[in-house]
mmCIF file of C-alpha atoms in Angstrom:
data_model
loop_
_atom_site.group_PDB
_atom_site.id
_atom_site.type_symbol
_atom_site.label_atom_id
_atom_site.label_comp_id
_atom_site.label_asym_id
_atom_site.label_seq_id
_atom_site.Cartn_x
_atom_site.Cartn_y
_atom_site.Cartn_z
ATOM 1 C CA MET U 16 158.066 208.519 198.124
ATOM 2 C CA LYS U 17 154.409 207.308 198.813
ATOM 3 C CA GLU U 18 151.734 208.500 201.655
ATOM 4 C CA ILE U 19 148.406 208.430 202.542
ATOM 5 C CA PHE U 20 146.448 210.452 200.978
ATOM 6 C CA SER U 21 143.354 209.885 202.240
ATOM 7 C CA ARG U 22 141.507 206.832 204.079
ATOM 8 C CA GLN U 23 138.052 206.300 204.203
ATOM 9 C CA LEU U 24 136.529 203.486 206.193
ATOM 10 C CA VAL U 25 133.414 202.495 204.301
ATOM 11 C CA GLY U 26 131.659 199.646 205.976
ATOM 12 C CA ASP U 27 134.330 196.298 207.352
ATOM 13 C CA THR U 28 136.500 198.863 203.851
ATOM 14 C CA VAL U 29 139.450 200.834 203.538
ATOM 15 C CA LEU U 30 139.312 203.491 200.785
ATOM 16 C CA LEU U 31 143.229 203.927 201.063
ATOM 17 C CA TYR U 32 143.776 206.437 198.618
ATOM 18 C CA VAL U 33 147.509 206.261 197.556
ATOM 19 C CA LYS U 34 149.981 209.579 196.410
ATOM 20 C CA GLN U 35 153.332 209.167 195.324
ATOM 21 C CA HIS U 36 154.303 211.924 193.013
ATOM 22 C CA ASN U 37 150.977 213.677 192.737
ATOM 23 C CA ILE U 38 148.771 211.272 191.254
ATOM 24 C CA ILE U 39 146.857 209.638 193.415
ATOM 25 C CA SER U 40 146.287 205.832 193.611
ATOM 26 C CA LEU U 41 142.962 203.942 195.209
ATOM 27 C CA ILE U 42 143.696 200.709 197.547
ATOM 28 C CA ILE U 43 140.971 199.057 198.378
ATOM 29 C CA VAL U 44 141.512 196.237 201.179
ATOM 30 C CA PRO U 45 139.310 194.829 204.246
ATOM 31 C CA GLU U 46 139.619 197.196 207.748
ATOM 32 C CA LYS U 47 140.796 194.186 209.557
ATOM 33 C CA LYS U 48 143.851 193.558 207.201
ATOM 34 C CA GLU U 49 144.785 196.868 207.243
ATOM 35 C CA LYS U 50 147.204 196.845 209.426
ATOM 36 C CA ASN U 51 149.449 194.258 206.545
ATOM 37 C CA ILE U 52 149.775 196.144 203.893
ATOM 38 C CA ASP U 53 152.770 198.140 202.902
ATOM 39 C CA ILE U 54 153.221 200.947 200.517
ATOM 40 C CA SER U 55 156.699 201.398 200.609
ATOM 41 C CA THR U 56 157.924 199.376 197.828
ATOM 42 C CA GLU U 57 159.085 199.787 194.692
ATOM 43 C CA GLU U 58 156.183 199.161 192.959
ATOM 44 C CA CYS U 59 154.947 202.173 190.985
ATOM 45 C CA PHE U 60 151.773 202.244 191.092
ATOM 46 C CA ASP U 61 148.780 203.429 188.656
ATOM 47 C CA GLY U 62 146.780 206.504 188.824
ATOM 48 C CA LEU U 63 143.629 206.522 190.508
ATOM 49 C CA ILE U 64 142.373 208.156 186.817
ATOM 50 C CA GLN U 65 142.473 206.163 183.581
ATOM 51 C CA LEU U 66 142.181 208.309 180.515
ATOM 52 C CA TYR U 67 144.019 208.581 176.061
ATOM 53 C CA LEU U 68 142.538 211.295 174.349
ATOM 54 C CA THR U 69 144.090 211.464 170.588
ATOM 55 C CA GLY U 70 147.474 212.909 170.450
ATOM 56 C CA ASP U 71 148.479 212.129 173.936
ATOM 57 C CA THR U 72 151.780 210.537 173.903
ATOM 58 C CA ASN U 73 151.818 206.983 175.477
ATOM 59 C CA PHE U 74 153.785 206.427 178.684
ATOM 60 C CA ALA U 75 157.476 204.797 178.504
ATOM 61 C CA ASN U 76 158.873 201.581 178.619
ATOM 62 C CA TYR U 77 157.530 200.334 174.370
ATOM 63 C CA SER U 78 154.043 200.863 176.156
ATOM 64 C CA SER U 79 152.629 201.976 172.465
ATOM 65 C CA GLY U 80 149.599 199.934 170.807
ATOM 66 C CA GLN U 81 150.054 197.472 174.566
ATOM 67 C CA THR U 82 148.154 199.567 176.542
ATOM 68 C CA MET U 83 146.663 203.608 176.742
ATOM 69 C CA ARG U 84 147.214 203.992 180.637
ATOM 70 C CA ASN U 85 149.400 205.833 181.632
ATOM 71 C CA SER U 86 149.396 208.470 179.339
ATOM 72 C CA SER U 87 150.999 212.321 179.128
ATOM 73 C CA THR U 88 146.601 213.457 180.227
ATOM 74 C CA ALA U 89 146.002 210.930 182.588
ATOM 75 C CA ASN U 90 149.314 211.881 184.511
ATOM 76 C CA ALA U 91 148.496 215.487 184.462
ATOM 77 C CA PHE U 92 146.037 215.438 186.870
ATOM 78 C CA ARG U 93 146.086 216.346 190.288
ATOM 79 C CA ILE U 94 144.096 215.938 192.513
ATOM 80 C CA LYS U 95 141.370 218.863 193.580
ATOM 81 C CA LYS U 96 139.541 218.506 196.718
ATOM 82 C CA GLN U 97 137.797 214.904 198.471
ATOM 83 C CA THR U 98 134.283 215.473 199.579
ATOM 84 C CA VAL U 99 131.742 212.305 201.717
ATOM 85 C CA ASN U 100 128.270 212.525 202.583
ATOM 86 C CA GLU U 101 126.672 209.986 204.146
ATOM 87 C CA ASN U 102 122.854 208.786 204.776
ATOM 88 C CA GLU U 103 120.602 205.593 206.348
ATOM 89 C CA LEU U 104 121.032 204.076 203.000
ATOM 90 C CA GLU U 105 124.663 205.162 201.878
ATOM 91 C CA LYS U 106 128.122 206.693 201.501
ATOM 92 C CA THR U 107 129.501 208.713 198.941
ATOM 93 C CA VAL U 108 133.121 209.483 198.730
ATOM 94 C CA GLU U 109 133.027 212.560 195.382
ATOM 95 C CA THR U 110 137.397 212.039 194.645
ATOM 96 C CA SER U 111 137.879 215.567 192.130
ATOM 97 C CA PHE U 112 140.877 215.692 190.273
ATOM 98 C CA TYR U 113 141.773 219.209 187.536
ATOM 99 C CA ASP U 114 144.520 218.295 184.703
ATOM 100 C CA GLY U 115 145.429 222.530 184.557
ATOM 101 C CA LYS U 116 144.084 222.881 180.598
ATOM 102 C CA ASN U 117 140.255 222.703 181.578
ATOM 103 C CA LEU U 118 139.826 218.755 182.687
ATOM 104 C CA THR U 119 137.749 217.779 184.647
ATOM 105 C CA VAL U 120 137.291 215.034 186.736
ATOM 106 C CA LYS U 121 134.857 213.354 189.977
ATOM 107 C CA ASN U 122 135.896 209.669 191.042
ATOM 108 C CA ILE U 123 132.269 208.701 192.845
ATOM 109 C CA ILE U 124 132.292 205.797 195.048
ATOM 110 C CA ILE U 125 129.208 204.703 196.639
ATOM 111 C CA PHE U 126 128.706 202.105 199.814
ATOM 112 C CA ASP U 127 125.341 200.535 200.332
ATOM 113 C CA LYS U 128 125.109 199.163 203.374
ATOM 114 C CA LYS U 129 122.359 197.070 203.163
ATOM 115 C CA THR U 130 124.864 195.112 200.366
ATOM 116 C CA GLY U 131 127.862 195.819 201.614
ATOM 117 C CA GLY U 132 128.948 196.555 198.322
ATOM 118 C CA LEU U 133 130.540 199.461 196.350
ATOM 119 C CA LYS U 134 129.742 201.338 193.383
ATOM 120 C CA THR U 135 132.238 203.873 191.632
ATOM 121 C CA TYR U 136 132.279 205.442 188.114
ATOM 122 C CA ASN U 137 133.486 208.450 186.606
ATOM 123 C CA VAL U 138 132.448 211.556 185.550
ATOM 124 C CA LEU U 139 134.832 213.838 182.876
ATOM 125 C CA LYS U 140 134.123 217.495 182.149
ATOM 126 C CA ASN U 141 135.568 219.447 178.988
ATOM 127 C CA GLU U 142 135.676 222.817 179.347
ATOM 128 C CA ARG U 143 138.158 223.218 177.330
ATOM 129 C CA GLU U 144 137.219 225.942 173.890
ATOM 130 C CA GLU U 145 138.033 223.227 171.225
ATOM 131 C CA ASP U 146 136.476 219.860 171.438
ATOM 132 C CA ILE U 147 138.446 216.992 172.435
ATOM 133 C CA CYS U 148 138.496 213.348 171.085
ATOM 134 C CA VAL U 149 138.423 210.521 174.538
ATOM 135 C CA GLU U 150 139.804 207.430 173.047
ATOM 136 C CA MET U 151 139.672 205.758 176.508
ATOM 137 C CA PHE U 152 138.317 206.635 179.593
ATOM 138 C CA ALA U 153 138.208 203.876 182.733
ATOM 139 C CA SER U 154 135.093 204.026 184.829
ATOM 140 C CA PHE U 155 138.242 202.987 187.776
ATOM 141 C CA SER U 156 141.329 201.577 188.368
ATOM 142 C CA ILE U 157 143.116 199.965 191.253
ATOM 143 C CA SER U 158 146.507 199.716 191.345
ATOM 144 C CA GLY U 159 148.503 196.868 192.072
ATOM 145 C CA LEU U 160 147.743 193.008 191.829
ATOM 146 C CA SER U 161 148.272 192.910 196.323
ATOM 147 C CA PRO U 162 149.164 195.361 198.876
ATOM 148 C CA TYR U 163 150.826 193.141 201.118
ATOM 149 C CA LYS U 164 154.645 191.683 200.825
ATOM 150 C CA THR U 165 153.179 188.173 198.599
ATOM 151 C CA ASN U 166 156.156 186.683 197.018
ATOM 152 C CA ALA U 167 155.218 185.652 193.158
ATOM 153 C CA ASP U 168 154.508 181.671 193.589
ATOM 154 C CA ASP U 169 151.602 181.989 196.449
ATOM 155 C CA MET U 170 150.576 184.299 193.518
ATOM 156 C CA TYR U 171 146.683 182.718 191.873
ATOM 157 C CA ILE U 172 145.000 184.542 189.495
ATOM 158 C CA TYR U 173 141.920 183.536 188.717
ATOM 159 C CA ARG U 174 139.659 183.937 185.156
ATOM 160 C CA THR U 175 136.336 182.411 183.308
ATOM 161 C CA PHE U 176 137.265 181.855 179.999
ATOM 162 C CA GLY U 177 134.541 181.897 177.224
ATOM 163 C CA ASN U 178 133.790 181.060 173.423
ATOM 164 C CA TRP U 179 131.055 179.790 171.522
ATOM 165 C CA SER U 180 129.411 177.665 172.780
ATOM 166 C CA ALA U 181 132.297 176.650 175.025
ATOM 167 C CA GLU U 182 130.351 179.139 177.724
ATOM 168 C CA GLY U 183 132.067 179.406 181.533
ATOM 169 C CA ARG U 184 135.173 177.380 181.679
ATOM 170 C CA PRO U 185 136.608 178.495 184.167
ATOM 171 C CA GLU U 186 140.859 178.725 185.062
ATOM 172 C CA CYS U 187 143.244 179.261 188.146
ATOM 173 C CA ARG U 188 147.070 179.093 186.627
ATOM 174 C CA LYS U 189 149.578 181.359 189.303
ATOM 175 C CA ILE U 190 150.767 185.085 188.417
ATOM 176 C CA GLU U 191 153.315 184.041 187.845
ATOM 177 C CA SER U 192 152.644 182.516 184.373
ATOM 178 C CA ALA U 193 150.628 186.044 182.821
ATOM 179 C CA GLY U 194 155.150 187.365 182.369
ATOM 180 C CA LEU U 195 154.559 190.175 184.268
ATOM 181 C CA GLU U 196 157.599 190.371 185.558
ATOM 182 C CA GLN U 197 159.546 193.325 184.836
ATOM 183 C CA SER U 198 163.280 193.073 183.203
ATOM 184 C CA TRP U 199 166.592 193.022 184.806
ATOM 185 C CA ALA U 200 166.830 197.272 183.545
ATOM 186 C CA ASN U 201 163.193 197.253 184.171
ATOM 187 C CA TYR U 202 162.453 198.576 180.539
ATOM 188 C CA GLY U 203 159.594 197.004 178.652
ATOM 189 C CA LEU U 204 155.867 196.966 179.933
ATOM 190 C CA ARG U 205 154.643 193.962 181.448
ATOM 191 C CA THR U 206 150.482 193.143 179.995
ATOM 192 C CA GLU U 207 147.818 191.808 180.540
ATOM 193 C CA LYS U 208 144.801 192.153 178.647
ATOM 194 C CA PHE U 209 141.085 190.117 178.051
ATOM 195 C CA GLY U 210 137.486 190.596 178.640
ATOM 196 C CA ALA U 211 134.811 191.653 176.203
ATOM 197 C CA ILE U 212 136.076 192.504 172.459
ATOM 198 C CA GLY U 213 133.792 193.699 169.891
ATOM 199 C CA SER U 214 129.824 192.920 169.283
ATOM 200 C CA MET U 215 129.635 189.348 171.110
ATOM 201 C CA PRO U 216 129.453 189.503 175.442
ATOM 202 C CA VAL U 217 132.701 187.339 175.719
ATOM 203 C CA GLN U 218 135.564 187.119 173.385
ATOM 204 C CA ARG U 219 138.131 183.771 174.576
ATOM 205 C CA TYR U 220 137.969 184.805 178.473
ATOM 206 C CA PHE U 221 134.888 187.219 180.719
ATOM 207 C CA PRO U 222 135.957 190.359 181.794
ATOM 208 C CA PHE U 223 136.265 189.899 185.311
ATOM 209 C CA VAL U 224 139.598 188.775 187.357
ATOM 210 C CA CYS U 225 140.608 187.404 191.137
ATOM 211 C CA ILE U 226 143.497 187.505 192.538
ATOM 212 C CA GLU U 227 144.389 185.306 195.857
#
């Protein structure tokens, strides 16, 4: 069962921290559209903290080799506290997590009152006696394709294609063409990955996406 753990208003935007099975997810919506949100769906939200350490257990549903998200370490984090600080220039929401094994993560979201923009990043602190090897640590994680009741036929994904001497071609297609729909038995992980790969700034797709 999902529940709203915390609601933070930053300008005309609402940050909703949703709790499900002791895992905190983040949803960002315009304040005017907040009343249209439906968190009662059967969809399992991804946690706000996404971290993969060497030796971690992968998420189920044949996800090995496809993603490092929802690892055993990531799913072990529990919320410790949340603080809000505000001045004339910005508003900062800091959410602290711990895993019970001397790892802590702070998620920090800063709202710039002048521009109306949001900046976010995560900070990992290792207080274990031994070193850890971090293979993946996400700067942020926004859960769900849409927080509203939306038919897949009405959703579109916008990306920008890029290649050597062929940068910046916009692309728009229906979200269902990405093949993210779950199977009848809910087995098999669906993923769509793209962005900067290797030493080149862009390989095939820019690290940008927009869902309509």
